[in-house]
Amino acid sequence: APSVGKAFLRRLCDVRSAGEWLDVQTQVVVDDGRPDLVIRGENFVVIIEVKLESGLRPGQLKPYAAYLREQPEEKKTLAVLVARGEIENVRAVALNDLGRAPTLITWEDVGRFCEACSEVTGAGEPTRTWLQGFAQLISFRLSQEAREMTRDEIAGLQTPGVASGLH
């Protein structure tokens, strides 16, 4: 739902959408890279690199920063989604590569956001159910030792309500 996407950008990326539309693309090819998410609105572009089971590689953010510099939008944000325990590693790599830290979003932040939005959003029932399930999946995953996701967990990311069955 667009209202959830705009709320995500506002709360977690400090981006205010001036228009009614959002364009979300995954795995956009840029010179020497492929960011996980590129989100555009009327006056902004946001790149989000998602880290779940691997760390940020030295140099990984450089092509994304270069891509952002070339974009015409007024507001440009580079963000990395990481587990809370990886914040310092990501910050160190980014400072070394870019001279500044990107916007850092934790999976815990996303879980809390999904839970809060599922309670107050004006979106329909399928969206609320998906947000609740995704928040539960994040909580479940964060309580486990680091390991690869199972096929059932990956399917849970795509199917509303399945994540609630993981407890």
Short mmCIF file of N, CA, C and O in Angstrom, two decimals, residues 56-106:
data_model
loop_
_atom_site.label_atom_id
_atom_site.label_comp_id
_atom_site.label_asym_id
_atom_site.label_seq_id
_atom_site.Cartn_x
_atom_site.Cartn_y
_atom_site.Cartn_z
N LEU A 56 28.64 -5.99 4.59
CA LEU A 56 28.91 -5.00 3.55
C LEU A 56 30.35 -5.15 3.11
O LEU A 56 31.27 -5.15 3.92
N ARG A 57 30.55 -5.31 1.80
CA ARG A 57 31.90 -5.47 1.27
C ARG A 57 32.55 -4.10 1.10
O ARG A 57 31.87 -3.13 0.73
N PRO A 58 33.86 -3.99 1.34
CA PRO A 58 34.55 -2.73 1.05
C PRO A 58 34.30 -2.33 -0.41
O PRO A 58 34.38 -3.16 -1.32
N GLY A 59 33.95 -1.10 -0.63
CA GLY A 59 33.69 -0.58 -1.98
C GLY A 59 32.28 -0.81 -2.48
O GLY A 59 31.91 -0.28 -3.53
N GLN A 60 31.46 -1.57 -1.77
CA GLN A 60 30.12 -1.91 -2.27
C GLN A 60 29.22 -0.70 -2.43
O GLN A 60 28.40 -0.64 -3.34
N LEU A 61 29.35 0.30 -1.56
CA LEU A 61 28.46 1.46 -1.63
C LEU A 61 28.93 2.52 -2.62
O LEU A 61 28.14 3.40 -3.01
N LYS A 62 30.18 2.47 -3.05
CA LYS A 62 30.71 3.51 -3.95
C LYS A 62 29.90 3.67 -5.23
O LYS A 62 29.56 4.79 -5.61
N PRO A 63 29.57 2.57 -5.94
CA PRO A 63 28.79 2.78 -7.17
C PRO A 63 27.38 3.32 -6.90
O PRO A 63 26.82 4.04 -7.72
N TYR A 64 26.82 3.00 -5.75
CA TYR A 64 25.48 3.50 -5.41
C TYR A 64 25.53 5.01 -5.15
O TYR A 64 24.65 5.75 -5.58
N ALA A 65 26.57 5.44 -4.45
CA ALA A 65 26.74 6.88 -4.18
C ALA A 65 26.95 7.63 -5.50
O ALA A 65 26.39 8.71 -5.70
N ALA A 66 27.73 7.05 -6.41
CA ALA A 66 27.96 7.69 -7.70
C ALA A 66 26.66 7.77 -8.50
O ALA A 66 26.36 8.79 -9.13
N TYR A 67 25.88 6.71 -8.47
CA TYR A 67 24.58 6.70 -9.16
C TYR A 67 23.67 7.79 -8.61
O TYR A 67 23.02 8.53 -9.37
N LEU A 68 23.61 7.91 -7.29
CA LEU A 68 22.77 8.94 -6.67
C LEU A 68 23.19 10.34 -7.11
O LEU A 68 22.34 11.20 -7.38
N ARG A 69 24.49 10.59 -7.17
CA ARG A 69 24.98 11.92 -7.58
C ARG A 69 24.50 12.29 -8.98
O ARG A 69 24.29 13.46 -9.29
N GLU A 70 24.30 11.29 -9.85
CA GLU A 70 23.88 11.53 -11.23
C GLU A 70 22.37 11.75 -11.39
O GLU A 70 21.92 12.16 -12.45
N GLN A 71 21.60 11.48 -10.34
CA GLN A 71 20.14 11.54 -10.44
C GLN A 71 19.63 12.97 -10.28
O GLN A 71 20.20 13.74 -9.52
N PRO A 72 18.54 13.31 -10.98
CA PRO A 72 18.04 14.69 -10.94
C PRO A 72 17.20 15.04 -9.71
O PRO A 72 16.97 16.23 -9.45
N GLU A 73 16.77 14.04 -8.96
CA GLU A 73 15.90 14.31 -7.83
C GLU A 73 16.59 15.21 -6.80
O GLU A 73 17.81 15.15 -6.62
N GLU A 74 15.76 15.99 -6.10
CA GLU A 74 16.27 16.93 -5.10
C GLU A 74 16.87 16.23 -3.89
O GLU A 74 17.97 16.54 -3.44
N LYS A 75 16.16 15.27 -3.32
CA LYS A 75 16.60 14.55 -2.12
C LYS A 75 17.14 13.19 -2.53
O LYS A 75 16.47 12.43 -3.24
N LYS A 76 18.36 12.87 -2.07
CA LYS A 76 19.00 11.60 -2.42
C LYS A 76 19.49 10.95 -1.14
O LYS A 76 20.20 11.57 -0.35
N THR A 77 19.07 9.70 -0.93
CA THR A 77 19.41 9.00 0.31
C THR A 77 19.98 7.63 -0.01
O THR A 77 19.42 6.88 -0.80
N LEU A 78 21.08 7.31 0.64
CA LEU A 78 21.68 5.97 0.58
C LEU A 78 21.50 5.35 1.96
O LEU A 78 21.91 5.93 2.97
N ALA A 79 20.83 4.20 2.02
CA ALA A 79 20.56 3.54 3.30
C ALA A 79 21.02 2.09 3.23
O ALA A 79 21.05 1.48 2.16
N VAL A 80 21.36 1.56 4.39
CA VAL A 80 21.72 0.15 4.51
C VAL A 80 20.86 -0.44 5.62
O VAL A 80 20.78 0.10 6.72
N LEU A 81 20.20 -1.56 5.32
CA LEU A 81 19.37 -2.29 6.28
C LEU A 81 20.21 -3.44 6.83
O LEU A 81 20.64 -4.31 6.07
N VAL A 82 20.45 -3.42 8.15
CA VAL A 82 21.36 -4.38 8.78
C VAL A 82 20.81 -4.85 10.11
O VAL A 82 19.92 -4.22 10.69
N ALA A 83 21.38 -5.94 10.62
CA ALA A 83 21.10 -6.35 11.99
C ALA A 83 21.82 -5.38 12.92
O ALA A 83 22.88 -4.85 12.59
N ARG A 84 21.23 -5.15 14.09
CA ARG A 84 21.79 -4.18 15.04
C ARG A 84 23.27 -4.46 15.32
O ARG A 84 24.07 -3.54 15.45
N GLY A 85 23.66 -5.70 15.41
CA GLY A 85 25.05 -6.05 15.71
C GLY A 85 26.03 -5.70 14.61
O GLY A 85 27.24 -5.75 14.82
N GLU A 86 25.55 -5.37 13.42
CA GLU A 86 26.42 -5.05 12.29
C GLU A 86 26.57 -3.56 12.04
O GLU A 86 27.29 -3.15 11.13
N ILE A 87 25.90 -2.73 12.83
CA ILE A 87 25.92 -1.28 12.57
C ILE A 87 27.33 -0.72 12.53
O ILE A 87 27.69 0.02 11.61
N GLU A 88 28.14 -1.06 13.51
CA GLU A 88 29.49 -0.49 13.56
C GLU A 88 30.35 -0.95 12.39
O GLU A 88 31.13 -0.17 11.85
N ASN A 89 30.20 -2.22 11.98
CA ASN A 89 30.96 -2.70 10.82
C ASN A 89 30.56 -1.95 9.56
O ASN A 89 31.41 -1.53 8.77
N VAL A 90 29.25 -1.78 9.35
CA VAL A 90 28.76 -1.07 8.17
C VAL A 90 29.21 0.39 8.20
O VAL A 90 29.67 0.94 7.20
N ARG A 91 29.10 1.01 9.37
CA ARG A 91 29.53 2.40 9.50
C ARG A 91 31.02 2.54 9.16
O ARG A 91 31.42 3.46 8.44
N ALA A 92 31.86 1.63 9.64
CA ALA A 92 33.30 1.69 9.38
C ALA A 92 33.60 1.53 7.89
O ALA A 92 34.41 2.28 7.33
N VAL A 93 32.95 0.55 7.24
CA VAL A 93 33.17 0.35 5.80
C VAL A 93 32.73 1.59 5.02
O VAL A 93 33.44 2.07 4.13
N ALA A 94 31.56 2.13 5.37
CA ALA A 94 31.04 3.30 4.65
C ALA A 94 31.92 4.52 4.86
O ALA A 94 32.20 5.26 3.91
N LEU A 95 32.37 4.74 6.09
CA LEU A 95 33.25 5.89 6.34
C LEU A 95 34.54 5.77 5.55
O LEU A 95 35.05 6.75 5.01
N ASN A 96 35.07 4.55 5.47
CA ASN A 96 36.29 4.33 4.70
C ASN A 96 36.05 4.56 3.21
O ASN A 96 36.87 5.16 2.53
N ASP A 97 34.91 4.08 2.69
CA ASP A 97 34.62 4.17 1.25
C ASP A 97 34.11 5.54 0.82
O ASP A 97 34.44 6.03 -0.25
N LEU A 98 33.24 6.14 1.66
CA LEU A 98 32.52 7.35 1.25
C LEU A 98 32.89 8.58 2.06
O LEU A 98 32.52 9.70 1.68
N GLY A 99 33.52 8.38 3.20
CA GLY A 99 33.82 9.51 4.06
C GLY A 99 32.65 9.92 4.94
O GLY A 99 32.73 10.90 5.66
N ARG A 100 31.56 9.19 4.86
CA ARG A 100 30.38 9.47 5.68
C ARG A 100 29.58 8.18 5.82
O ARG A 100 29.71 7.27 5.01
N ALA A 101 28.74 8.15 6.83
CA ALA A 101 27.90 6.97 7.04
C ALA A 101 26.59 7.13 6.29
O ALA A 101 26.06 8.23 6.20
N PRO A 102 26.06 6.05 5.74
CA PRO A 102 24.73 6.11 5.12
C PRO A 102 23.66 6.13 6.21
O PRO A 102 23.97 6.02 7.39
N THR A 103 22.42 6.28 5.82
CA THR A 103 21.32 6.10 6.75
C THR A 103 21.31 4.63 7.13
O THR A 103 21.32 3.76 6.27
N LEU A 104 21.32 4.35 8.43
CA LEU A 104 21.35 2.97 8.90
C LEU A 104 19.99 2.59 9.46
O LEU A 104 19.45 3.27 10.33
N ILE A 105 19.44 1.52 8.94
CA ILE A 105 18.15 0.99 9.37
C ILE A 105 18.40 -0.42 9.88
O ILE A 105 19.09 -1.20 9.23
N THR A 106 17.86 -0.75 11.04
CA THR A 106 18.05 -2.11 11.55
C THR A 106 16.80 -2.94 11.28
O THR A 106 15.70 -2.41 11.12
#
